[in-house]
Amino acid sequence: MNLQVNRQGNRYPSHPREPQGAAASRWPKALRRGPMEILATVLISAGVLMLLQPFSLTLYGYSFVTTLIGVVMFTFVTKFPE
Amino acid sequence: MRAAYPPIAHRVRGLSDKAIAWIFIAPTMILLLAINLFPLIWTIQLSFTNYRANRPNAPLRNVGLEHYQTILSDPEIWQRMQATAHFVFWTILLQTVIGFALAYLIDRKFRGHGFWTTLILIPMMLSPAVVGNFWTFLYQPQIGLFNYVVSFFSGIPPSSFQMLGDVNLSPWAIIIVDTWMWAPYVMLICLAGLRSIPDYIYEAAEVDRASNWRQFISITLPMCLPFIMLAVLFRGIENFKMFDMVNLLTSGGPGSTTELASITLKRAAFEAWRTGYSSAFAIILFVAVFGLANIYVKALNKVKAR
């Protein structure tokens, strides 16, 4: 991108700003924030439930990985466009 | 013109907006990094080692994911998690039901409702250390008031049961104390929810001849639900980390019936001095609490958006 420098040393694009929502429209539909956030929330909830459930030691064993994936996913997808 | 400015102002004037912003933000960033991020990163690093805080000069060995594997396949730790789950589930259920019921009553604005609100809120204002000691006396089988009250209503002799010494009763003893202490907090959140419902909705429902029960089910409960959810999530996170009050009341006993995850963690870290192991356990609990906190923030934003 062609950047110009103003008197304060800040860089700004030489072309006019893109219309709002243009970046969001280019973003793949499957990776929109809403559904991804729901998926991350489900993973976190499932992980915490697996950690605290009294039925299966195997589920307990996989609880941390599930929660961790959910947390990492949540951290990233909250930055995705709507 | 420039020579007219004092030297410092001149230098500041020469800085970009971004640089000035960074100068203002830097102290907070450094403090946050030192207080929050550094201990977290250090704990993560320690969780992969055999470090013991009582033997700081012992040779450090990298054990990889061994501590995580041990914790996540240990039936005893799994039992502690279940004790935590039992505590979290029942405290949340009781606190939500009692807190909402209290909020519904206080919202009626009867004579002296301000006095009763203050009275109900007192337990929440007490320190957990005070509450722990206070309830230890109340639960005394010989002189405790609790046993006498139960005896009065049920006819069971007061010295025939021990709330803190019985394997079956001690989990309920800590649930009762936590509910007594934190139901007023849930009440406060629910009260805020109830007071945010506009009167014209109830007036419209009355015009439509909706019964009180119908109004409760169709207006009060759905409009209060985000607030109830918020209270549930907040209490869930807090109770998942519960340590002080339970440690004072039972210290995890009798046996390990009331040994919650945080008490196990403290024992591993400061009694067995397995610092690396306890760091891994702390990270597992942290990820769970952090995940719940993320959901909590999301719910909070939804409530704000409303």
Coordinates of C-alpha atoms in Angstrom, one line a residue:
Chain A
M1 CA 0.0 0.0 0.0
N2 CA 1.3 3.5 -0.9
L3 CA 1.8 5.3 2.4
Q4 CA 2.5 9.0 2.9
V5 CA 4.0 10.6 6.1
N6 CA 2.5 13.7 7.7
R7 CA 4.3 16.3 9.8
Q8 CA 3.8 14.4 13.0
G9 CA 5.4 11.3 11.5
N10 CA 2.1 9.4 11.2
R11 CA 1.6 7.2 8.1
Y12 CA -1.7 7.3 6.2
P13 CA -2.9 5.7 3.0
S14 CA -2.7 8.0 -0.1
H15 CA -6.0 6.7 -1.5
P16 CA -9.4 7.5 0.0
R17 CA -10.6 5.1 2.8
E18 CA -12.4 2.0 1.8
P19 CA -16.2 2.1 2.3
Q20 CA -17.2 0.7 5.7
G21 CA -18.0 -3.0 5.7
A22 CA -15.9 -3.6 2.6
A23 CA -13.3 -5.6 4.6
A24 CA -16.1 -7.5 6.3
S25 CA -17.8 -8.4 3.0
R26 CA -14.5 -9.9 1.7
W27 CA -14.1 -12.0 4.9
P28 CA -15.2 -15.7 4.3
K29 CA -18.8 -16.2 5.5
A30 CA -17.8 -19.3 7.5
L31 CA -15.3 -17.3 9.5
R32 CA -17.7 -14.5 10.6
R33 CA -17.4 -13.5 14.3
G34 CA -20.9 -14.5 15.4
P35 CA -20.9 -18.3 14.6
M36 CA -17.2 -18.6 15.5
E37 CA -17.8 -17.0 18.9
I38 CA -20.7 -19.4 19.5
L39 CA -18.5 -22.3 18.6
A40 CA -15.7 -21.1 21.0
T41 CA -18.3 -20.6 23.8
V42 CA -19.6 -24.1 23.3
L43 CA -16.1 -25.5 23.4
I44 CA -15.3 -23.6 26.6
S45 CA -18.5 -24.7 28.2
A46 CA -18.0 -28.3 27.1
G47 CA -14.4 -28.3 28.5
V48 CA -15.5 -26.9 31.9
L49 CA -18.3 -29.5 32.1
M50 CA -15.9 -32.3 31.1
L51 CA -13.6 -31.1 33.9
L52 CA -16.3 -31.2 36.5
Q53 CA -18.4 -34.2 35.5
P54 CA -18.5 -37.3 37.7
F55 CA -19.1 -39.9 34.9
S56 CA -15.9 -40.5 32.9
L57 CA -12.2 -40.2 33.7
T58 CA -11.5 -40.1 29.9
L59 CA -13.7 -37.1 29.4
Y60 CA -11.9 -35.5 32.4
G61 CA -8.6 -36.2 30.7
Y62 CA -9.6 -34.3 27.5
S63 CA -11.2 -31.4 29.4
F64 CA -8.2 -29.2 29.5
V65 CA -7.4 -29.5 25.8
T66 CA -11.0 -28.7 24.9
T67 CA -11.2 -25.7 27.2
L68 CA -7.8 -24.5 25.9
I69 CA -8.8 -24.8 22.3
G70 CA -12.0 -22.9 23.1
V71 CA -10.2 -20.1 25.0
V72 CA -7.5 -19.6 22.2
M73 CA -10.3 -19.7 19.6
F74 CA -12.4 -17.2 21.5
T75 CA -9.4 -14.8 21.9
F76 CA -8.8 -14.8 18.1
V77 CA -12.4 -14.8 16.8
T78 CA -13.4 -11.8 18.8
K79 CA -11.1 -9.8 16.5
F80 CA -12.9 -11.1 13.4
P81 CA -15.3 -8.8 11.5
E82 CA -19.1 -9.3 12.0
Chain B
M1 CA 8.0 31.7 16.7
R2 CA 9.4 28.3 17.9
A3 CA 12.1 29.9 20.1
A4 CA 9.3 31.5 22.2
Y5 CA 8.3 28.1 23.6
P6 CA 10.0 26.8 26.8
P7 CA 12.4 23.8 26.0
I8 CA 10.2 21.0 27.4
A9 CA 7.0 22.1 25.7
H10 CA 9.0 22.5 22.5
R11 CA 10.3 18.9 22.8
V12 CA 6.7 17.6 23.6
R13 CA 5.4 19.6 20.7
G14 CA 7.9 17.9 18.5
L15 CA 6.6 14.4 19.4
S16 CA 3.9 12.7 17.3
D17 CA 0.5 12.0 18.8
K18 CA 1.3 8.3 18.8
A19 CA 4.6 8.9 20.8
I20 CA 2.8 11.0 23.4
A21 CA 0.1 8.3 23.7
W22 CA 2.7 5.7 24.3
I23 CA 4.4 7.8 26.9
F24 CA 1.2 8.1 28.9
I25 CA 0.3 4.4 28.4
A26 CA 3.8 3.0 29.1
P27 CA 3.7 3.1 33.0
T28 CA 0.4 1.2 33.1
M29 CA 1.7 -1.3 30.5
I30 CA 4.9 -1.9 32.5
L31 CA 2.9 -2.3 35.7
L32 CA 0.5 -4.7 34.1
L33 CA 3.3 -6.7 32.5
A34 CA 5.2 -6.9 35.9
I35 CA 2.1 -7.8 38.0
N36 CA -0.1 -9.9 35.7
L37 CA 1.8 -11.2 32.7
F38 CA 5.2 -12.0 34.2
P39 CA 3.8 -14.3 37.0
L40 CA 1.6 -16.0 34.5
I41 CA 4.4 -16.7 32.1
W42 CA 6.6 -17.8 34.9
T43 CA 3.9 -20.2 36.2
I44 CA 3.5 -21.6 32.7
Q45 CA 7.3 -22.1 32.5
L46 CA 7.4 -23.7 35.9
S47 CA 4.6 -26.1 35.0
F48 CA 7.0 -27.8 32.6
T49 CA 9.7 -28.3 35.2
N50 CA 10.3 -30.3 38.4
Y51 CA 11.0 -27.0 40.4
R52 CA 10.4 -27.1 44.2
A53 CA 10.2 -23.7 46.0
N54 CA 11.8 -25.2 49.1
R55 CA 14.8 -26.4 47.1
P56 CA 15.6 -23.4 44.8
N57 CA 19.2 -24.5 44.2
A58 CA 18.3 -28.1 43.2
P59 CA 19.0 -28.9 39.5
L60 CA 16.1 -28.0 37.3
R61 CA 14.8 -30.7 34.9
N62 CA 12.4 -30.1 32.1
V63 CA 9.5 -32.6 32.4
G64 CA 7.4 -31.5 29.5
L65 CA 3.7 -32.3 29.8
E66 CA 4.2 -34.8 32.6
H67 CA 2.5 -32.8 35.3
Y68 CA -0.5 -32.1 33.0
Q69 CA -0.7 -35.8 32.2
T70 CA -0.5 -36.7 35.9
I71 CA -3.2 -34.3 37.0
L72 CA -5.5 -35.1 34.1
S73 CA -5.3 -38.9 34.8
D74 CA -5.4 -38.8 38.6
P75 CA -8.7 -40.1 40.0
E76 CA -8.0 -38.3 43.3
I77 CA -7.8 -34.9 41.6
W78 CA -10.8 -35.8 39.6
Q79 CA -12.7 -36.4 42.9
R80 CA -11.6 -32.9 44.1
M81 CA -13.0 -31.5 40.9
Q82 CA -16.3 -33.3 41.6
A83 CA -16.3 -31.9 45.1
T84 CA -15.8 -28.4 43.5
A85 CA -18.6 -29.1 41.0
H86 CA -20.9 -30.2 43.8
F87 CA -20.1 -27.0 45.7
V88 CA -20.4 -24.8 42.6
F89 CA -23.7 -26.3 41.4
W90 CA -25.6 -26.2 44.7
T91 CA -24.4 -22.8 45.8
I92 CA -25.3 -21.3 42.4
L93 CA -28.7 -23.0 42.4
L94 CA -29.6 -22.0 46.0
Q95 CA -28.2 -18.5 45.6
T96 CA -30.1 -17.8 42.4
V97 CA -33.4 -19.1 43.7
I98 CA -33.1 -17.3 47.1
G99 CA -31.5 -14.2 45.7
F100 CA -34.2 -13.8 43.0
A101 CA -37.0 -14.5 45.5
L102 CA -35.5 -11.8 47.9
A103 CA -35.2 -9.3 45.1
Y104 CA -38.8 -10.0 44.0
L105 CA -40.0 -9.3 47.6
I106 CA -37.8 -6.2 48.1
D107 CA -39.0 -4.8 44.8
R108 CA -42.6 -4.6 46.2
K109 CA -41.5 -1.4 48.0
F110 CA -43.3 -2.2 51.3
R111 CA -43.0 -0.1 54.4
G112 CA -39.4 -0.3 55.7
H113 CA -38.0 -2.1 52.6
G114 CA -34.8 0.0 52.8
F115 CA -34.1 -1.3 56.3
W116 CA -34.7 -4.9 55.2
T117 CA -32.5 -4.4 52.2
T118 CA -29.6 -3.2 54.4
L119 CA -30.2 -6.1 56.8
I120 CA -30.1 -8.7 54.0
L121 CA -26.9 -7.2 52.5
I122 CA -24.9 -7.4 55.8
P123 CA -23.5 -11.0 55.2
M124 CA -22.1 -9.9 51.9
M125 CA -20.1 -7.1 53.5
L126 CA -18.4 -9.4 56.0
S127 CA -14.9 -10.8 55.5
P128 CA -14.8 -14.5 54.6
A129 CA -12.4 -15.0 57.6
V130 CA -15.0 -13.5 59.9
V131 CA -17.7 -15.6 58.3
G132 CA -15.6 -18.8 58.6
N133 CA -15.0 -18.3 62.3
F134 CA -18.5 -17.1 63.0
W135 CA -20.1 -20.2 61.4
T136 CA -17.6 -22.6 63.1
F137 CA -19.1 -21.5 66.4
L138 CA -22.7 -21.7 65.0
Y139 CA -22.0 -25.3 63.8
Q140 CA -20.6 -26.4 67.2
P141 CA -22.7 -29.6 68.2
Q142 CA -22.8 -28.7 71.9
I143 CA -23.2 -24.9 72.0
G144 CA -23.9 -24.0 68.3
L145 CA -27.1 -22.2 67.5
F146 CA -27.5 -24.0 64.2
N147 CA -27.9 -27.5 65.8
Y148 CA -30.5 -26.1 68.3
V149 CA -32.6 -24.5 65.4
V150 CA -32.5 -27.8 63.5
S151 CA -33.4 -29.6 66.7
F152 CA -36.3 -27.3 67.4
F153 CA -37.9 -27.9 64.0
S154 CA -37.0 -31.6 63.5
G155 CA -36.9 -33.0 67.1
I156 CA -33.4 -34.5 66.5
P157 CA -31.2 -34.0 69.6
P158 CA -28.7 -31.1 68.9
S159 CA -25.6 -33.0 69.9
S160 CA -26.5 -36.1 67.8
F161 CA -25.0 -34.6 64.5
Q162 CA -22.0 -32.6 63.5
M163 CA -22.3 -30.4 60.5
L164 CA -18.5 -29.9 60.1
G165 CA -17.4 -33.4 61.3
D166 CA -19.8 -35.6 59.3
V167 CA -18.8 -36.9 55.9
N168 CA -22.3 -36.5 54.5
L169 CA -23.2 -33.2 56.1
S170 CA -19.9 -31.2 55.7
P171 CA -20.3 -30.5 52.0
W172 CA -23.8 -29.1 52.8
A173 CA -22.4 -27.1 55.7
I174 CA -20.1 -25.1 53.4
I175 CA -22.9 -24.7 50.8
I176 CA -25.2 -23.2 53.5
V177 CA -22.5 -20.7 54.6
D178 CA -21.7 -19.6 51.1
T179 CA -25.4 -19.3 50.2
W180 CA -26.0 -17.3 53.4
M181 CA -23.1 -15.0 52.5
W182 CA -23.7 -14.5 48.7
A183 CA -27.4 -14.8 48.1
P184 CA -27.7 -11.0 48.9
Y185 CA -25.2 -10.3 46.1
V186 CA -27.5 -12.2 43.6
M187 CA -30.4 -10.3 45.1
L188 CA -28.7 -7.0 44.3
I189 CA -28.1 -7.9 40.6
C190 CA -31.7 -9.3 40.3
L191 CA -33.1 -6.2 41.9
A192 CA -31.3 -4.0 39.3
G193 CA -32.9 -6.2 36.6
L194 CA -36.4 -5.9 38.2
R195 CA -36.1 -2.2 38.5
S196 CA -35.0 -1.8 34.9
I197 CA -38.4 -3.2 33.6
P198 CA -40.5 -0.2 32.6
D199 CA -43.9 0.0 34.3
Y200 CA -45.8 0.6 31.0
I201 CA -45.2 -3.1 30.0
Y202 CA -47.0 -4.3 33.1
E203 CA -49.8 -1.7 32.5
A204 CA -50.2 -3.0 28.9
A205 CA -50.3 -6.6 30.3
E206 CA -53.0 -5.5 32.8
V207 CA -55.0 -3.9 30.0
D208 CA -54.8 -7.3 28.2
R209 CA -56.1 -8.9 31.5
A210 CA -52.9 -10.9 32.0
S211 CA -52.8 -12.7 35.4
N212 CA -50.0 -12.0 37.9
W213 CA -48.5 -15.4 37.1
R214 CA -48.7 -14.7 33.3
Q215 CA -47.0 -11.3 33.9
F216 CA -44.2 -13.0 35.9
I217 CA -43.6 -15.7 33.3
S218 CA -43.9 -13.5 30.2
I219 CA -42.4 -10.2 31.4
T220 CA -40.5 -10.4 34.7
L221 CA -38.6 -13.6 34.1
P222 CA -37.5 -13.0 30.4
M223 CA -36.5 -9.4 31.1
C224 CA -34.6 -10.4 34.2
L225 CA -32.9 -13.4 32.6
P226 CA -29.7 -11.6 31.4
F227 CA -29.2 -10.3 34.9
I228 CA -29.8 -13.7 36.4
M229 CA -27.3 -15.2 33.9
L230 CA -24.8 -12.6 34.9
A231 CA -25.1 -13.4 38.6
V232 CA -24.8 -17.1 37.8
L233 CA -21.7 -16.7 35.8
F234 CA -20.1 -14.3 38.3
R235 CA -20.8 -16.6 41.3
G236 CA -19.7 -19.6 39.2
I237 CA -16.3 -18.1 38.6
E238 CA -16.0 -17.0 42.2
N239 CA -17.0 -20.3 43.7
F240 CA -14.8 -22.2 41.3
K241 CA -11.9 -20.4 43.0
M242 CA -13.3 -20.6 46.5
F243 CA -10.6 -21.1 49.1
D244 CA -10.6 -18.9 52.2
M245 CA -14.0 -19.6 53.7
V246 CA -13.9 -23.4 53.2
N247 CA -10.3 -23.5 54.5
L248 CA -11.4 -21.8 57.7
L249 CA -14.5 -23.9 58.1
T250 CA -13.3 -27.4 57.4
S251 CA -9.8 -27.2 55.9
G252 CA -11.0 -29.7 53.4
G253 CA -12.1 -32.3 56.0
P254 CA -13.4 -34.6 57.2
G255 CA -11.0 -36.7 55.2
S256 CA -11.1 -35.0 51.9
T257 CA -14.8 -34.6 51.6
T258 CA -14.8 -30.8 51.3
E259 CA -11.3 -30.5 49.7
L260 CA -12.0 -28.2 46.8
A261 CA -9.6 -27.8 43.9
S262 CA -8.1 -24.6 45.3
I263 CA -7.3 -26.3 48.7
T264 CA -5.6 -29.2 46.8
L265 CA -3.6 -26.7 44.9
K266 CA -2.5 -24.9 48.1
R267 CA -1.5 -28.2 49.7
A268 CA 0.5 -29.3 46.6
A269 CA 2.2 -25.9 46.5
F270 CA 2.9 -25.1 50.1
E271 CA 2.7 -28.4 52.0
A272 CA 4.2 -30.9 49.6
W273 CA 6.3 -28.1 47.9
R274 CA 5.6 -29.6 44.4
T275 CA 5.8 -26.2 42.8
G276 CA 6.0 -27.4 39.2
Y277 CA 3.1 -29.8 39.6
S278 CA 1.0 -27.1 41.4
S279 CA 1.8 -24.6 38.7
A280 CA 0.4 -27.0 36.1
F281 CA -2.7 -27.5 38.2
A282 CA -3.0 -23.7 38.6
I283 CA -2.8 -23.3 34.8
I284 CA -5.5 -25.9 34.3
L285 CA -7.8 -24.1 36.8
F286 CA -6.8 -20.7 35.2
V287 CA -7.8 -21.8 31.7
A288 CA -11.2 -23.0 33.0
V289 CA -11.8 -19.7 34.9
F290 CA -10.5 -17.6 32.0
G291 CA -12.8 -19.4 29.6
L292 CA -15.8 -18.8 31.9
A293 CA -14.7 -15.1 32.3
N294 CA -14.7 -14.7 28.5
I295 CA -18.3 -16.0 28.4
Y296 CA -19.1 -13.7 31.3
V297 CA -17.7 -10.6 29.5
K298 CA -19.7 -11.6 26.3
A299 CA -22.9 -11.9 28.4
L300 CA -22.2 -8.6 30.1
N301 CA -21.8 -6.9 26.7
K302 CA -25.1 -8.3 25.6
V303 CA -26.8 -6.9 28.7
K304 CA -25.2 -3.5 28.1
A305 CA -26.3 -3.5 24.5
R306 CA -29.9 -4.0 25.8

